[in-house]
Coordinates of C-alpha atoms and ligand atoms in Angstrom, one line a residue:
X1 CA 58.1 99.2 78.5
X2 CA 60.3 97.2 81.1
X3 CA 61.2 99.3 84.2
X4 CA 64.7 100.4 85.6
X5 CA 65.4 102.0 89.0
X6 CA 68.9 102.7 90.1
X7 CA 70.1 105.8 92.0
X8 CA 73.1 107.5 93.7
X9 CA 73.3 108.9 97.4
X10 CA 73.6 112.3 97.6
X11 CA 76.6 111.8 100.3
X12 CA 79.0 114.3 98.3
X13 CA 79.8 116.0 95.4
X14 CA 79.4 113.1 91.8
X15 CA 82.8 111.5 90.8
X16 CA 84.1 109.8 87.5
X17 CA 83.4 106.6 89.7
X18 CA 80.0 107.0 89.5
X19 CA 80.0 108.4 86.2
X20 CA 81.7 105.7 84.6
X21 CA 80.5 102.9 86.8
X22 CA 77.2 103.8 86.7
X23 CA 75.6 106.7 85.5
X24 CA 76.9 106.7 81.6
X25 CA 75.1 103.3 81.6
X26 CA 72.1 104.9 82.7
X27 CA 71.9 107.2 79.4
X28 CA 71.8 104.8 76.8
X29 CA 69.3 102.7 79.1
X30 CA 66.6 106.1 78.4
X31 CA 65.9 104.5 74.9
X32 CA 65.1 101.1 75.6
X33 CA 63.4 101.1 79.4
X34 CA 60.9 103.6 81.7
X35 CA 63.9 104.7 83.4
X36 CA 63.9 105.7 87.6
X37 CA 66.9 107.5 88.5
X38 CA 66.7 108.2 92.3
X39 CA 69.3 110.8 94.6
X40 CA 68.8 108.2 97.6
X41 CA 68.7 110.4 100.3
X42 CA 67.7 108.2 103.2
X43 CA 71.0 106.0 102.3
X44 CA 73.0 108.8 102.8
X45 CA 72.1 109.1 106.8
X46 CA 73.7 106.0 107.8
X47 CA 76.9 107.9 108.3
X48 CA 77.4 111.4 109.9
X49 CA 75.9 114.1 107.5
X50 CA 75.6 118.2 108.1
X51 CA 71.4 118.3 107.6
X52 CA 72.2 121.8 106.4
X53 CA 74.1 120.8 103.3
X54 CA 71.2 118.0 102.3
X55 CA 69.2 120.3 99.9
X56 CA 72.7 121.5 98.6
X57 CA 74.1 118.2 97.9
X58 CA 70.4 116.7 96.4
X59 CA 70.5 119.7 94.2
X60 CA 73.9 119.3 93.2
X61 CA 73.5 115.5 92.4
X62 CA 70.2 116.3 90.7
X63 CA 72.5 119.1 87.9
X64 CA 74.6 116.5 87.8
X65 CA 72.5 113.6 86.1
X66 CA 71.3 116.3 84.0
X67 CA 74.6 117.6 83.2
X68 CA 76.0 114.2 82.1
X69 CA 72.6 113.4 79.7
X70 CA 69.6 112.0 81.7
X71 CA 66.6 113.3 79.8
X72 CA 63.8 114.3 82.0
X73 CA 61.2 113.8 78.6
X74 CA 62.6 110.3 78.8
X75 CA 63.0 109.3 82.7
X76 CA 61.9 110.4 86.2
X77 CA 64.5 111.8 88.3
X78 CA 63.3 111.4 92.0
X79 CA 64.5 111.9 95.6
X80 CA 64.1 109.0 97.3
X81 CA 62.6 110.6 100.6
X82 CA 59.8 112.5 99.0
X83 CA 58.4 109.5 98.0
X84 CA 57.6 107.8 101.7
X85 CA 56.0 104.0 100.1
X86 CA 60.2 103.5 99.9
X87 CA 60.6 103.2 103.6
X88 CA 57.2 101.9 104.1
X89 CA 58.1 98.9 102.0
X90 CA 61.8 98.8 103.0
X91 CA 59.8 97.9 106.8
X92 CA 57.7 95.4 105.2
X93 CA 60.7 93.6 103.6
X94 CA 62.9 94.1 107.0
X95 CA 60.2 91.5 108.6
X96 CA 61.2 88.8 106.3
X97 CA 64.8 89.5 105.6
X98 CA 67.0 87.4 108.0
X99 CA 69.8 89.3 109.5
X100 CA 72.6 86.9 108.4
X101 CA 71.8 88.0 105.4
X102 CA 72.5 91.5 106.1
X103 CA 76.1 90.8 108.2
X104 CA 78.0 89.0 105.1
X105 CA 77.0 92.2 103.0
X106 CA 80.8 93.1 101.9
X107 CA 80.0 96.3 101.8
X108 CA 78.7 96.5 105.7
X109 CA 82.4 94.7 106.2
X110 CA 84.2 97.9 104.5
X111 CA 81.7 100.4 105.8
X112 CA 81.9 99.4 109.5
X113 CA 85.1 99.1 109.8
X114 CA 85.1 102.6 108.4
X115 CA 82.8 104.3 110.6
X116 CA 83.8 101.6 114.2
X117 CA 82.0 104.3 116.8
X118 CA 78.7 104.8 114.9
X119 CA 77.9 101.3 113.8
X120 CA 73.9 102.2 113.3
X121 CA 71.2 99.5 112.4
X122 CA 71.0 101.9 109.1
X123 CA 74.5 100.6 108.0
X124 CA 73.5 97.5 108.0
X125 CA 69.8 97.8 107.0
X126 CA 71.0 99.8 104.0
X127 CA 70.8 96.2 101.2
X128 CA 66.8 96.1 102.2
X129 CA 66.2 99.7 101.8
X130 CA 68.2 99.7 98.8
X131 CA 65.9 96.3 97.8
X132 CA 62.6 98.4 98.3
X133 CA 63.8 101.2 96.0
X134 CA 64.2 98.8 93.5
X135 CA 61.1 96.5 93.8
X136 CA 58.5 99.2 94.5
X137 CA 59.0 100.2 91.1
X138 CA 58.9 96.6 90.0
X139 CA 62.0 97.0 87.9
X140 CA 62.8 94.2 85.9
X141 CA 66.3 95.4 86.0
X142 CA 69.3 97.7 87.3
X143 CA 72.4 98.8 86.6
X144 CA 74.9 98.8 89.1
X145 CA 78.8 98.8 89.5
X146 CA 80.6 95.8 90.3
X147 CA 80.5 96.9 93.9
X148 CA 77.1 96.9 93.9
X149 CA 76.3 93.1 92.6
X150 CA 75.9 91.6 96.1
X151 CA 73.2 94.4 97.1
X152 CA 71.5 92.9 93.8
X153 CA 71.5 89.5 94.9
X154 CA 70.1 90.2 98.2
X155 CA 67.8 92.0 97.2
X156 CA 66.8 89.1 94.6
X157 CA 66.9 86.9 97.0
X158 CA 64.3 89.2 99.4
X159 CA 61.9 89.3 96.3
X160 CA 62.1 85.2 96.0
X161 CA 61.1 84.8 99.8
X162 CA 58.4 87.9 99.8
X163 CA 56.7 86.2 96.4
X164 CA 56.8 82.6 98.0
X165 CA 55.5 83.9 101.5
X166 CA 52.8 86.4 99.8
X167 CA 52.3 85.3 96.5
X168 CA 54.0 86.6 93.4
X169 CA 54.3 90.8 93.5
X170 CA 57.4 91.6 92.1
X171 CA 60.0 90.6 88.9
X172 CA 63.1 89.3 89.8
X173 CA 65.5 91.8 89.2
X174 CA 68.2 91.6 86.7
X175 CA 71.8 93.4 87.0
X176 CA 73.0 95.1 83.9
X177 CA 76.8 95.7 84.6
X178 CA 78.3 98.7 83.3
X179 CA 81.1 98.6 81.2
X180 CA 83.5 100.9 83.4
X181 CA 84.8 98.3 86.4
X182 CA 85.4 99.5 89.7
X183 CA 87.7 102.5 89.7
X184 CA 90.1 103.0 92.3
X185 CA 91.0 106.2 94.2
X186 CA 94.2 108.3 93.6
X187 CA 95.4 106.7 96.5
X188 CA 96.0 103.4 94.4
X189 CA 94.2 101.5 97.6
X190 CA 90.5 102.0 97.9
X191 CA 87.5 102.7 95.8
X192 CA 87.0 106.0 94.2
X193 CA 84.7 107.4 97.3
X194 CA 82.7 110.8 97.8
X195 CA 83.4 110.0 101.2
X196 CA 87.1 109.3 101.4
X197 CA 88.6 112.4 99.7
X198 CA 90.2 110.3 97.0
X199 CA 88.6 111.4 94.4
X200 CA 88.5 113.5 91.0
X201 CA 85.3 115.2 90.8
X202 CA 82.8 115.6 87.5
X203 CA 83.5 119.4 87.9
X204 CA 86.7 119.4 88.6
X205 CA 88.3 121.9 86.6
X206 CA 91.3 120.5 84.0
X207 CA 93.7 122.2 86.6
X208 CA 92.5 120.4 89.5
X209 CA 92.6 117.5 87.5
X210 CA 96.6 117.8 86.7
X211 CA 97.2 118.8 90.3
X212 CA 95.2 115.8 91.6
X213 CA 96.8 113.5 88.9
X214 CA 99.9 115.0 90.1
X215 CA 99.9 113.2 93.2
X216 CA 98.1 110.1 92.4
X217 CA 99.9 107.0 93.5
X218 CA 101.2 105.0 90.3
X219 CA 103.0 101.4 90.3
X220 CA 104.9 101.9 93.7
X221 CA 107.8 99.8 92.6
X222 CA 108.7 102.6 90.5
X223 CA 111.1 104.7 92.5
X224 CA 113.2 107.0 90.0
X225 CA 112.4 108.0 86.4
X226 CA 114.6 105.4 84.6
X227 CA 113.2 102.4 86.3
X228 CA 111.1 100.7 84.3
X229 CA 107.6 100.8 85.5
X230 CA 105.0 97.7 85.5
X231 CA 101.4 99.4 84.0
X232 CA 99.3 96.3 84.9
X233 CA 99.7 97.4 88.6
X234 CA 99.5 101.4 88.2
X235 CA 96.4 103.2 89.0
X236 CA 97.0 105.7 86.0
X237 CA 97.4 103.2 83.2
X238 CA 93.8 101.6 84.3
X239 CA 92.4 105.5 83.7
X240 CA 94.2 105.8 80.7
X241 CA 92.3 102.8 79.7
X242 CA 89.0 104.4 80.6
X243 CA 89.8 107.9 79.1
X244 CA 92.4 108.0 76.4
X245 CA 92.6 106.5 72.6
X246 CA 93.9 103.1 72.1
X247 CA 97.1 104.5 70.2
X248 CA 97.7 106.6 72.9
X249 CA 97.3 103.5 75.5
X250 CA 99.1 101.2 73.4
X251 CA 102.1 103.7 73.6
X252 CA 102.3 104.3 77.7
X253 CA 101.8 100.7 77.9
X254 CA 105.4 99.8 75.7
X255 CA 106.8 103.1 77.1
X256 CA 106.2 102.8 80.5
X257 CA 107.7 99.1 80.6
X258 CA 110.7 100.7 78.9
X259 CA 111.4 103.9 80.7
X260 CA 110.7 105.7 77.4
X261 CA 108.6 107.7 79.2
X262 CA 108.1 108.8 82.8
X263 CA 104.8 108.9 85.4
X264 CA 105.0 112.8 84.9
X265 CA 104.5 112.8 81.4
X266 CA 102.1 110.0 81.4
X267 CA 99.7 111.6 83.7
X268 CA 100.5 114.9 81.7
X269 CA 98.7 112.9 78.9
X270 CA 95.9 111.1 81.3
X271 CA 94.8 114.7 82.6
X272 CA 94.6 116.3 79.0
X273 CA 92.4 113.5 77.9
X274 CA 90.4 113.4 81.4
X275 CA 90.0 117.2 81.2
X276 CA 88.3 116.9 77.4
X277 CA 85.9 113.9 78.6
X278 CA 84.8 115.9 81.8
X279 CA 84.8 119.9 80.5
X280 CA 81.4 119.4 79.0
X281 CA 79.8 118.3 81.8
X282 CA 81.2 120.7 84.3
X283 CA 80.0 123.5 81.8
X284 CA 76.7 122.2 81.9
X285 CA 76.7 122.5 85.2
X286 CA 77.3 125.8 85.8
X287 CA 74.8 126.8 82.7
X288 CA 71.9 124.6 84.9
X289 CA 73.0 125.9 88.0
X290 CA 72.1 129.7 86.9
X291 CA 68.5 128.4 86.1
X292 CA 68.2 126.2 88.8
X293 CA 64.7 126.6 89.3
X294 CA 64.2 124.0 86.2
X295 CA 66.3 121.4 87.9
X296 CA 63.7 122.1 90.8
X297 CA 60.7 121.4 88.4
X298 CA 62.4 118.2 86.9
X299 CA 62.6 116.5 90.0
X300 CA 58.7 118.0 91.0
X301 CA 57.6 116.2 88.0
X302 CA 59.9 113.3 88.6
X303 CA 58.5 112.5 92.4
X304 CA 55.0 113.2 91.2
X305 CA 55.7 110.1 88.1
X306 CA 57.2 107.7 90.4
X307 CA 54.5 108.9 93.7
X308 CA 51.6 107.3 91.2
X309 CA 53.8 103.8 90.7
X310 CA 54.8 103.8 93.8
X311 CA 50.9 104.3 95.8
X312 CA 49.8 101.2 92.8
X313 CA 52.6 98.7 94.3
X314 CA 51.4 99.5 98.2
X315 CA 48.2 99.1 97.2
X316 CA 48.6 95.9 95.8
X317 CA 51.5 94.8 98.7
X318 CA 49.0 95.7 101.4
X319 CA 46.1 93.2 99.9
X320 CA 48.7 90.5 99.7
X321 CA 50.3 90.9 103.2
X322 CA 46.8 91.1 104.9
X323 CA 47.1 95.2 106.4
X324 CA 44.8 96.2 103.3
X325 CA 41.3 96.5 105.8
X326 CA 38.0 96.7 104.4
X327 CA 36.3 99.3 107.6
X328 CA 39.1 101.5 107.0
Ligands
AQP401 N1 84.8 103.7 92.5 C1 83.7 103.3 91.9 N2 83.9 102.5 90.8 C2 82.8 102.1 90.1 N3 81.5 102.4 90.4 C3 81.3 103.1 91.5 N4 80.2 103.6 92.0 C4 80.5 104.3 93.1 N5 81.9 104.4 93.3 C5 82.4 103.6 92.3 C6 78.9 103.3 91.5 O1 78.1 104.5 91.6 C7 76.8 104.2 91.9 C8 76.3 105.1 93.0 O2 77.0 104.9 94.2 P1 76.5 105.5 95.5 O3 77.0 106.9 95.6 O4 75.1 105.3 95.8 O5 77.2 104.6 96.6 P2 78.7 104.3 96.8 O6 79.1 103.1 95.9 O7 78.9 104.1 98.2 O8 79.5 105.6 96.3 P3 80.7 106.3 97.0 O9 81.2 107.4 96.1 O10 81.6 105.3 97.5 O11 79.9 107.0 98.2 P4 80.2 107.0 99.7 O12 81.6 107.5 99.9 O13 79.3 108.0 100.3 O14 80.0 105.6 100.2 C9 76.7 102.7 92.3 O15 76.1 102.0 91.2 C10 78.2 102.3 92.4 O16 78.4 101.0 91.9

């Protein structure tokens, strides 16, 4: 069966962003591939982090895959640190990466200017780590958001220069791009973040979700209820597209361009329809969470699946890049 790794950091509390970006893909994947699906720990570090909410937060990612439908009979689910060949490799691969390729990373653009007094080599090392997770699993392919397609390329581009240097170790991997595009915060400006409180949550409750909606930015030429509002530039209509029925879209779309109805009752509609797609999930999360001593043993067995891949690869990596030594 071909191989998939892909995986989310742990740096906060799962939102529909990487629900729908990413991790929905991941469940129909299950069938058809060996499926990876890391909580990337180490990532998580390159910005400031309480250690004393790690465990929390790996926990609390870990229910969530569960919660949303990854099937531990079908894939591993992993932590990225417990399983050291990651790092090992992500040095190996830091020795032939150049670091131009590193600097035009967009994301290292965003994320420094983010974060301009802690601008650690993590940050930017981040793409070659993120390249060893992939490649020590040999996955022929991963799913990733649209933000996520120039990490793929690099790290494509690492596996072309380690296979011509070394000899050939590792597939090139492929992207599969999820359906759900890249979803914006309520702010209307940036990405939906963990880290930039812009978010709605997978276990948000349906009255968080209509106070939240409440004050999401919409099309911001829209001052007063009778103006007709423009949906092809309004935050809300591209969720309505993601979480409503096409009759229902069809009709904010006309209604919205003719004042027939206003952003109240539109996200009225947007926060029903949000709330029915995410109750299930958030009550599967508090079912796992009072037996959280099985999430505990999924991710055991998970670590000790991947552990056995992962010690083959180094093996083999260490033959080809000379460090294997025969008095050892
Ligand atoms: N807003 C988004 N739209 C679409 N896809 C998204 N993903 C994240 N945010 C969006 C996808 O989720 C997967 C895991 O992401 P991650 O948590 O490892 O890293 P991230 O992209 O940096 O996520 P955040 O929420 O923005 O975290 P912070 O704030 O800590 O940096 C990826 O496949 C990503 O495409």
């Amino acid at each position: 069966m071909k191989r998939i790794f892909s995986g989310v950091q742990p740096s906060g509390r799962l939102h529909i962003g990487n629900y729908l970006g990413a991790i929905k893909s991941w469940i129909k994947l299950q069938d058809k591939y060996k499926c990876i699906y890391g909580i990337v720990d180490y990532h998580a570090m390159t910005v400031k982090y309480s250690p004393d909410d790690m465990q929390k937060r790996v926990l609390d990612c870990a229910t969530s895959y569960l919660a949303i439908g990854l099937d531990p009979k079908k894939s591993s689910l992993m932590i990225q640190s417990a399983v050291k060949e990651h790092t090992e490799l992500a040095w190996i691969l830091n020795t032939i990466t150049p670091i131009s390729w590193l600097t035009r990373v967009p994301t290292y653009k965003e994320k420094s200017s983010q974060h301009p007094d802690d601008l650690n080599i993590g940050l930017l090392d981040y793409p070659v780590l993120m390249a060893a997770d992939i490649i020590l699993y040999k996955a022929d392919a991963v799913p990733v958001g649209e933000d996520q397609l120039s990490h793929l390329e690099l790290t494509r581009e690492i596996v072309r220069r380690f296979n011509y240097r070394f000899g050939r170790v590792f597939p090139e991997p492929k992207s599969i791009l999820s359906s759900g595009a890249r979803i914006m915060g309520l702010d209307g400006k940036s990405k939906m973040s963990k880290s930039l409180n812009n978010c709605i949550y997978l276990d948000d409750t349906p009255d968080d979700i209509r106070k939240k909606l409440a004050r999401a930015v919409t099309d911001p030429q829209r001052q007063r209820r009778n103006d007709a509002g423009n949906p092809d530039v309004c935050n809300i209509f591209s969720l309505h597209k993601l979480f409503s029925i096409s009759e229902e879209i069809e009709r904010v779309n006309k209604e919205c361009r003719t004042a027939e109805i206003g952003c109240v009752e539109c996200k009225k509609i947007l926060a029903k329809n949000m709330s029915n797609d995410l109750t299930p999930i958030r009550e599967k999360k508090l079912e796992l969470n009072k037996d959280i001593d099985y999430v505990k043993d999924v991710l055991l067995a998970g670590i000790k699946e991947s552990k056995i891949i992962a010690m083959e690869t180094m093996e083999e990596i260490k033959q080809k890049i000379g460090v294997k030594y025969t008095f050892l």
